[in-house]
GROMACS .gro file of N, CA and C in nm:
model
  366
    1MET      N    1   0.039   1.046   1.501
    1MET     CA    2  -0.016   1.030   1.631
    1MET      C    3  -0.086   1.156   1.674
    2THR      N    4  -0.201   1.129   1.736
    2THR     CA    5  -0.288   1.247   1.771
    2THR      C    6  -0.249   1.293   1.912
    3ALA      N    7  -0.299   1.413   1.945
    3ALA     CA    8  -0.265   1.471   2.073
    3ALA      C    9  -0.331   1.392   2.190
    4ILE      N   10  -0.449   1.339   2.168
    4ILE     CA   11  -0.515   1.264   2.274
    4ILE      C   12  -0.447   1.131   2.297
    5GLU      N   13  -0.386   1.075   2.195
    5GLU     CA   14  -0.311   0.954   2.217
    5GLU      C   15  -0.183   0.981   2.300
    6LEU      N   16  -0.118   1.086   2.267
    6LEU     CA   17  -0.004   1.131   2.343
    6LEU      C   18  -0.038   1.159   2.487
    7ARG      N   19  -0.155   1.223   2.507
    7ARG     CA   20  -0.200   1.257   2.638
    7ARG      C   21  -0.231   1.137   2.722
    8MET      N   22  -0.294   1.036   2.660
    8MET     CA   23  -0.340   0.914   2.741
    8MET      C   24  -0.213   0.827   2.780
    9ASN      N   25  -0.127   0.806   2.685
    9ASN     CA   26  -0.009   0.727   2.714
    9ASN      C   27   0.083   0.800   2.812
   10ALA      N   28   0.088   0.933   2.793
   10ALA     CA   29   0.173   1.014   2.887
   10ALA      C   30   0.109   1.021   3.020
   11PHE      N   31  -0.024   1.026   3.026
   11PHE     CA   32  -0.093   1.031   3.155
   11PHE      C   33  -0.068   0.906   3.239
   12LEU      N   34  -0.068   0.791   3.171
   12LEU     CA   35  -0.043   0.668   3.242
   12LEU      C   36   0.100   0.669   3.300
   13LEU      N   37   0.192   0.720   3.222
   13LEU     CA   38   0.333   0.725   3.270
   13LEU      C   39   0.348   0.826   3.387
   14LYS      N   40   0.271   0.943   3.375
   14LYS     CA   41   0.278   1.036   3.483
   14LYS      C   42   0.221   0.984   3.615
   15VAL      N   43   0.119   0.906   3.604
   15VAL     CA   44   0.056   0.854   3.721
   15VAL      C   45   0.131   0.733   3.777
   16LEU      N   46   0.159   0.640   3.688
   16LEU     CA   47   0.219   0.513   3.735
   16LEU      C   48   0.364   0.521   3.773
   17GLY      N   49   0.442   0.609   3.706
   17GLY     CA   50   0.583   0.623   3.740
   17GLY      C   51   0.604   0.654   3.893
   18PRO      N   52   0.554   0.773   3.933
   18PRO     CA   53   0.573   0.812   4.075
   18PRO      C   54   0.497   0.714   4.171
   19THR      N   55   0.386   0.661   4.124
   19THR     CA   56   0.311   0.565   4.213
   19THR      C   57   0.389   0.444   4.242
   20PHE      N   58   0.456   0.385   4.144
   20PHE     CA   59   0.529   0.269   4.162
   20PHE      C   60   0.653   0.296   4.246
   21VAL      N   61   0.714   0.406   4.226
   21VAL     CA   62   0.832   0.447   4.313
   21VAL      C   63   0.782   0.457   4.460
   22LEU      N   64   0.670   0.520   4.481
   22LEU     CA   65   0.624   0.538   4.620
   22LEU      C   66   0.581   0.408   4.680
   23ILE      N   67   0.521   0.322   4.604
   23ILE     CA   68   0.484   0.190   4.655
   23ILE      C   69   0.601   0.111   4.696
   24GLY      N   70   0.704   0.111   4.611
   24GLY     CA   71   0.829   0.036   4.641
   24GLY      C   72   0.899   0.093   4.767
   25LEU      N   73   0.909   0.224   4.776
   25LEU     CA   74   0.971   0.283   4.892
   25LEU      C   75   0.890   0.267   5.019
   26ALA      N   76   0.759   0.285   5.011
   26ALA     CA   77   0.674   0.276   5.125
   26ALA      C   78   0.672   0.135   5.186
   27VAL      N   79   0.664   0.037   5.098
   27VAL     CA   80   0.656  -0.104   5.148
   27VAL      C   81   0.797  -0.146   5.205
   28GLN      N   82   0.897  -0.097   5.144
   28GLN     CA   83   1.034  -0.140   5.185
   28GLN      C   84   1.073  -0.069   5.318
   29TYR      N   85   1.048   0.060   5.328
   29TYR     CA   86   1.104   0.136   5.441
   29TYR      C   87   0.991   0.167   5.550
   30TYR      N   88   0.873   0.142   5.519
   30TYR     CA   89   0.766   0.162   5.617
   30TYR      C   90   0.671   0.046   5.614
   31PRO      N   91   0.719  -0.074   5.650
   31PRO     CA   92   0.636  -0.194   5.639
   31PRO      C   93   0.522  -0.191   5.739
   32LEU      N   94   0.405  -0.232   5.689
   32LEU     CA   95   0.286  -0.242   5.776
   32LEU      C   96   0.278  -0.385   5.827
   33ASN      N   97   0.205  -0.403   5.929
   33ASN     CA   98   0.179  -0.538   5.978
   33ASN      C   99   0.092  -0.622   5.885
   34ALA      N  100   0.003  -0.559   5.807
   34ALA     CA  101  -0.082  -0.628   5.713
   34ALA      C  102  -0.003  -0.676   5.598
   35ASP      N  103  -0.028  -0.786   5.548
   35ASP     CA  104   0.039  -0.844   5.434
   35ASP      C  105  -0.030  -0.809   5.302
   36LEU      N  106  -0.054  -0.683   5.277
   36LEU     CA  107  -0.121  -0.644   5.154
   36LEU      C  108  -0.027  -0.653   5.027
   37LEU      N  109   0.094  -0.609   5.047
   37LEU     CA  110   0.195  -0.618   4.942
   37LEU      C  111   0.316  -0.692   4.989
   38SER      N  112   0.388  -0.748   4.890
   38SER     CA  113   0.505  -0.830   4.926
   38SER      C  114   0.617  -0.737   4.986
   39LYS      N  115   0.681  -0.789   5.086
   39LYS     CA  116   0.791  -0.717   5.153
   39LYS      C  117   0.930  -0.761   5.096
   40SER      N  118   0.928  -0.834   4.986
   40SER     CA  119   1.051  -0.887   4.926
   40SER      C  120   1.127  -0.765   4.869
   41LEU      N  121   1.261  -0.767   4.890
   41LEU     CA  122   1.342  -0.656   4.837
   41LEU      C  123   1.344  -0.660   4.681
   42VAL      N  124   1.341  -0.774   4.621
   42VAL     CA  125   1.337  -0.783   4.474
   42VAL      C  126   1.205  -0.723   4.419
   43SER      N  127   1.101  -0.745   4.482
   43SER     CA  128   0.969  -0.692   4.441
   43SER      C  129   0.966  -0.540   4.456
   44ASN      N  130   1.017  -0.496   4.565
   44ASN     CA  131   1.019  -0.347   4.588
   44ASN      C  132   1.118  -0.276   4.494
   45MET      N  133   1.235  -0.335   4.473
   45MET     CA  134   1.328  -0.275   4.375
   45MET      C  135   1.269  -0.280   4.235
   46PHE      N  136   1.194  -0.385   4.200
   46PHE     CA  137   1.125  -0.385   4.066
   46PHE      C  138   1.034  -0.270   4.055
   47TYR      N  139   0.955  -0.246   4.156
   47TYR     CA  140   0.859  -0.134   4.149
   47TYR      C  141   0.928   0.007   4.140
   48ILE      N  142   1.035   0.017   4.215
   48ILE     CA  143   1.112   0.147   4.220
   48ILE      C  144   1.175   0.167   4.081
   49ASP      N  145   1.244   0.061   4.026
   49ASP     CA  146   1.309   0.074   3.901
   49ASP      C  147   1.211   0.094   3.786
   50ALA      N  148   1.101   0.027   3.789
   50ALA     CA  149   1.001   0.044   3.685
   50ALA      C  150   0.943   0.189   3.687
   51GLY      N  151   0.923   0.243   3.805
   51GLY     CA  152   0.873   0.381   3.815
   51GLY      C  153   0.971   0.480   3.768
   52LEU      N  154   1.103   0.462   3.801
   52LEU     CA  155   1.202   0.553   3.751
   52LEU      C  156   1.220   0.549   3.601
   53ILE      N  157   1.214   0.425   3.544
   53ILE     CA  158   1.219   0.412   3.401
   53ILE      C  159   1.103   0.476   3.331
   54ALA      N  160   0.983   0.464   3.392
   54ALA     CA  161   0.862   0.523   3.334
   54ALA      C  162   0.875   0.677   3.335
   55CYS      N  163   0.936   0.732   3.438
   55CYS     CA  164   0.961   0.882   3.443
   55CYS      C  165   1.059   0.925   3.330
   56ILE      N  166   1.160   0.841   3.313
   56ILE     CA  167   1.262   0.876   3.212
   56ILE      C  168   1.196   0.870   3.075
   57VAL      N  169   1.115   0.767   3.050
   57VAL     CA  170   1.051   0.753   2.919
   57VAL      C  171   0.951   0.869   2.895
   58LEU      N  172   0.890   0.916   3.003
   58LEU     CA  173   0.796   1.029   2.990
   58LEU      C  174   0.865   1.158   2.952
   59PHE      N  175   0.984   1.179   3.004
   59PHE     CA  176   1.061   1.295   2.971
   59PHE      C  177   1.115   1.297   2.828
   60THR      N  178   1.117   1.179   2.764
   60THR     CA  179   1.163   1.181   2.622
   60THR      C  180   1.052   1.237   2.527
   61ASN      N  181   0.933   1.240   2.572
   61ASN     CA  182   0.822   1.292   2.489
   61ASN      C  183   0.806   1.227   2.354
   62ASN      N  184   0.845   1.101   2.349
   62ASN     CA  185   0.837   1.018   2.226
   62ASN      C  186   0.725   0.925   2.241
   63ILE      N  187   0.621   0.943   2.158
   63ILE     CA  188   0.497   0.860   2.172
   63ILE      C  189   0.519   0.710   2.144
   64LYS      N  190   0.606   0.682   2.049
   64LYS     CA  191   0.629   0.544   2.013
   64LYS      C  192   0.701   0.477   2.131
   65LEU      N  193   0.799   0.538   2.188
   65LEU     CA  194   0.868   0.484   2.310
   65LEU      C  195   0.770   0.466   2.424
   66MET      N  196   0.680   0.559   2.448
   66MET     CA  197   0.582   0.546   2.552
   66MET      C  198   0.491   0.429   2.533
   67ARG      N  199   0.446   0.412   2.403
   67ARG     CA  200   0.359   0.294   2.377
   67ARG      C  201   0.433   0.167   2.397
   68VAL      N  202   0.553   0.159   2.345
   68VAL     CA  203   0.629   0.031   2.363
   68VAL      C  204   0.660   0.007   2.510
   69PHE      N  205   0.689   0.105   2.585
   69PHE     CA  206   0.714   0.084   2.730
   69PHE      C  207   0.587   0.040   2.797
   70ASN      N  208   0.472   0.105   2.766
   70ASN     CA  209   0.351   0.067   2.827
   70ASN      C  210   0.314  -0.078   2.797
   71TYR      N  211   0.336  -0.117   2.671
   71TYR     CA  212   0.302  -0.256   2.633
   71TYR      C  213   0.395  -0.352   2.701
   72LEU      N  214   0.522  -0.325   2.701
   72LEU     CA  215   0.617  -0.421   2.754
   72LEU      C  216   0.609  -0.433   2.907
   73PHE      N  217   0.591  -0.318   2.977
   73PHE     CA  218   0.571  -0.319   3.119
   73PHE      C  219   0.441  -0.390   3.161
   74GLY      N  220   0.334  -0.368   3.084
   74GLY     CA  221   0.203  -0.437   3.110
   74GLY      C  222   0.224  -0.588   3.089
   75LEU      N  223   0.294  -0.625   2.988
   75LEU     CA  224   0.313  -0.772   2.964
   75LEU      C  225   0.401  -0.829   3.067
   76THR      N  226   0.500  -0.754   3.116
   76THR     CA  227   0.587  -0.799   3.229
   76THR      C  228   0.510  -0.829   3.353
   77LEU      N  229   0.413  -0.733   3.385
   77LEU     CA  230   0.338  -0.749   3.504
   77LEU      C  231   0.245  -0.876   3.497
   78ILE      N  232   0.185  -0.895   3.381
   78ILE     CA  233   0.102  -1.008   3.364
   78ILE      C  234   0.179  -1.134   3.365
   79CYS      N  235   0.304  -1.136   3.310
   79CYS     CA  236   0.389  -1.256   3.319
   79CYS      C  237   0.434  -1.285   3.455
   80LEU      N  238   0.463  -1.184   3.539
   80LEU     CA  239   0.502  -1.209   3.675
   80LEU      C  240   0.387  -1.270   3.758
   81VAL      N  241   0.264  -1.226   3.725
   81VAL     CA  242   0.151  -1.284   3.800
   81VAL      C  243   0.128  -1.427   3.755
   82ALA      N  244   0.139  -1.454   3.624
   82ALA     CA  245   0.127  -1.591   3.577
   82ALA      C  246   0.239  -1.682   3.635
   83ALA      N  247   0.360  -1.629   3.643
   83ALA     CA  248   0.463  -1.711   3.704
   83ALA      C  249   0.439  -1.743   3.846
   84THR      N  250   0.376  -1.651   3.913
   84THR     CA  251   0.341  -1.672   4.058
   84THR      C  252   0.231  -1.774   4.068
   85TRP      N  253   0.133  -1.772   3.977
   85TRP     CA  254   0.021  -1.871   3.987
   85TRP      C  255   0.076  -2.012   3.954
   86PHE      N  256   0.164  -2.025   3.860
   86PHE     CA  257   0.215  -2.157   3.815
   86PHE      C  258   0.351  -2.193   3.882
   87THR      N  259   0.392  -2.112   3.979
   87THR     CA  260   0.519  -2.137   4.051
   87THR      C  261   0.633  -2.158   3.962
   88LEU      N  262   0.656  -2.061   3.868
   88LEU     CA  263   0.767  -2.067   3.779
   88LEU      C  264   0.883  -1.985   3.831
   89PHE      N  265   0.982  -1.958   3.755
   89PHE     CA  266   1.113  -1.901   3.796
   89PHE      C  267   1.108  -1.786   3.894
   90PRO      N  268   1.056  -1.667   3.860
   90PRO     CA  269   1.076  -1.552   3.951
   90PRO      C  270   0.982  -1.549   4.075
   91ALA      N  271   0.893  -1.649   4.079
   91ALA     CA  272   0.798  -1.649   4.190
   91ALA      C  273   0.862  -1.658   4.327
   92ASP      N  274   0.972  -1.732   4.335
   92ASP     CA  275   1.036  -1.748   4.461
   92ASP      C  276   1.107  -1.620   4.507
   93TYR      N  277   1.143  -1.532   4.416
   93TYR     CA  278   1.211  -1.409   4.453
   93TYR      C  279   1.110  -1.300   4.483
   94PHE      N  280   1.004  -1.295   4.410
   94PHE     CA  281   0.908  -1.182   4.427
   94PHE      C  282   0.817  -1.207   4.546
   95LYS      N  283   0.778  -1.325   4.576
   95LYS     CA  284   0.690  -1.357   4.684
   95LYS      C  285   0.567  -1.272   4.694
   96TYR      N  286   0.497  -1.277   4.581
   96TYR     CA  287   0.376  -1.192   4.561
   96TYR      C  288   0.259  -1.240   4.657
   97THR      N  289   0.186  -1.142   4.707
   97THR     CA  290   0.070  -1.173   4.786
   97THR      C  291  -0.047  -1.142   4.696
   98MET      N  292  -0.174  -1.165   4.749
   98MET     CA  293  -0.290  -1.142   4.666
   98MET      C  294  -0.298  -1.001   4.621
   99GLY      N  295  -0.260  -0.909   4.710
   99GLY     CA  296  -0.260  -0.762   4.673
   99GLY      C  297  -0.172  -0.733   4.554
  100ASN      N  298  -0.053  -0.794   4.549
  100ASN     CA  299   0.036  -0.774   4.438
  100ASN      C  300  -0.025  -0.828   4.311
  101LYS      N  301  -0.086  -0.951   4.322
  101LYS     CA  302  -0.142  -1.013   4.200
  101LYS      C  303  -0.258  -0.931   4.147
  102LEU      N  304  -0.340  -0.879   4.230
  102LEU     CA  305  -0.450  -0.794   4.181
  102LEU      C  306  -0.397  -0.661   4.124
  103LEU      N  307  -0.306  -0.600   4.193
  103LEU     CA  308  -0.247  -0.473   4.143
  103LEU      C  309  -0.183  -0.490   4.007
  104ASN      N  310  -0.100  -0.595   3.996
  104ASN     CA  311  -0.024  -0.617   3.873
  104ASN      C  312  -0.118  -0.662   3.755
  105THR      N  313  -0.215  -0.743   3.784
  105THR     CA  314  -0.303  -0.781   3.680
  105THR      C  315  -0.384  -0.663   3.629
  106ASN      N  316  -0.443  -0.584   3.714
  106ASN     CA  317  -0.523  -0.472   3.668
  106ASN      C  318  -0.439  -0.368   3.597
  107ILE      N  319  -0.324  -0.330   3.653
  107ILE     CA  320  -0.238  -0.230   3.590
  107ILE      C  321  -0.179  -0.281   3.460
  108GLY      N  322  -0.140  -0.408   3.453
  108GLY     CA  323  -0.093  -0.469   3.336
  108GLY      C  324  -0.192  -0.469   3.218
  109MET      N  325  -0.320  -0.505   3.249
  109MET     CA  326  -0.423  -0.506   3.151
  109MET      C  327  -0.452  -0.362   3.097
  110ILE      N  328  -0.453  -0.262   3.194
  110ILE     CA  329  -0.475  -0.125   3.152
  110ILE      C  330  -0.364  -0.077   3.057
  111LEU      N  331  -0.240  -0.109   3.094
  111LEU     CA  332  -0.131  -0.067   3.013
  111LEU      C  333  -0.131  -0.133   2.875
  112ILE      N  334  -0.158  -0.253   2.867
  112ILE     CA  335  -0.160  -0.326   2.737
  112ILE      C  336  -0.277  -0.271   2.649
  113PHE      N  337  -0.393  -0.258   2.713
  113PHE     CA  338  -0.508  -0.204   2.639
  113PHE      C  339  -0.482  -0.065   2.584
  114THR      N  340  -0.423   0.016   2.673
  114THR     CA  341  -0.400   0.157   2.625
  114THR      C  342  -0.298   0.162   2.514
  115SER      N  343  -0.189   0.090   2.531
  115SER     CA  344  -0.086   0.096   2.431
  115SER      C  345  -0.123   0.036   2.298
  116VAL      N  346  -0.214  -0.062   2.296
  116VAL     CA  347  -0.249  -0.128   2.170
  116VAL      C  348  -0.371  -0.069   2.108
  117PHE      N  349  -0.471  -0.043   2.185
  117PHE     CA  350  -0.602  -0.004   2.128
  117PHE      C  351  -0.635   0.140   2.135
  118TRP      N  352  -0.570   0.215   2.217
  118TRP     CA  353  -0.609   0.362   2.230
  118TRP      C  354  -0.531   0.434   2.119
  119ASP      N  355  -0.616   0.488   2.024
  119ASP     CA  356  -0.558   0.564   1.913
  119ASP      C  357  -0.626   0.700   1.897
  120GLY      N  358  -0.728   0.727   1.970
  120GLY     CA  359  -0.796   0.855   1.966
  120GLY      C  360  -0.875   0.885   1.843
  121LYS      N  361  -0.889   0.783   1.753
  121LYS     CA  362  -0.971   0.803   1.635
  121LYS      C  363  -1.118   0.772   1.665
  122LYS      N  364  -1.202   0.833   1.587
  122LYS     CA  365  -1.343   0.811   1.608
  122LYS      C  366  -1.404   0.733   1.496
   0.00000   0.00000   0.00000
């Protein structure tokens, strides 16, 4: 594994880990009147837990674990959006809004693309 690959996967975890924790806490404990993100407790706890797990994975400094986490977390985000669109099982609990769907789709695709295709080779 090259240093640039480690840096890119670690960079995503450095940015997304605290960001997801802050999103979950902010929406849960400081709700805005605008319905940009879901105010569901399950959704907010998912964001907080995913952010904390991302920080733990980052501290392991294991590139394979980082890539696996990025891939599985991105796939989970995409599956949650698909479940919302098709009204499948967790859609009733997460109560995603359009902001959640856009956020999860974009971040999920970035995570999957980075974990699978980013290798730093020329």
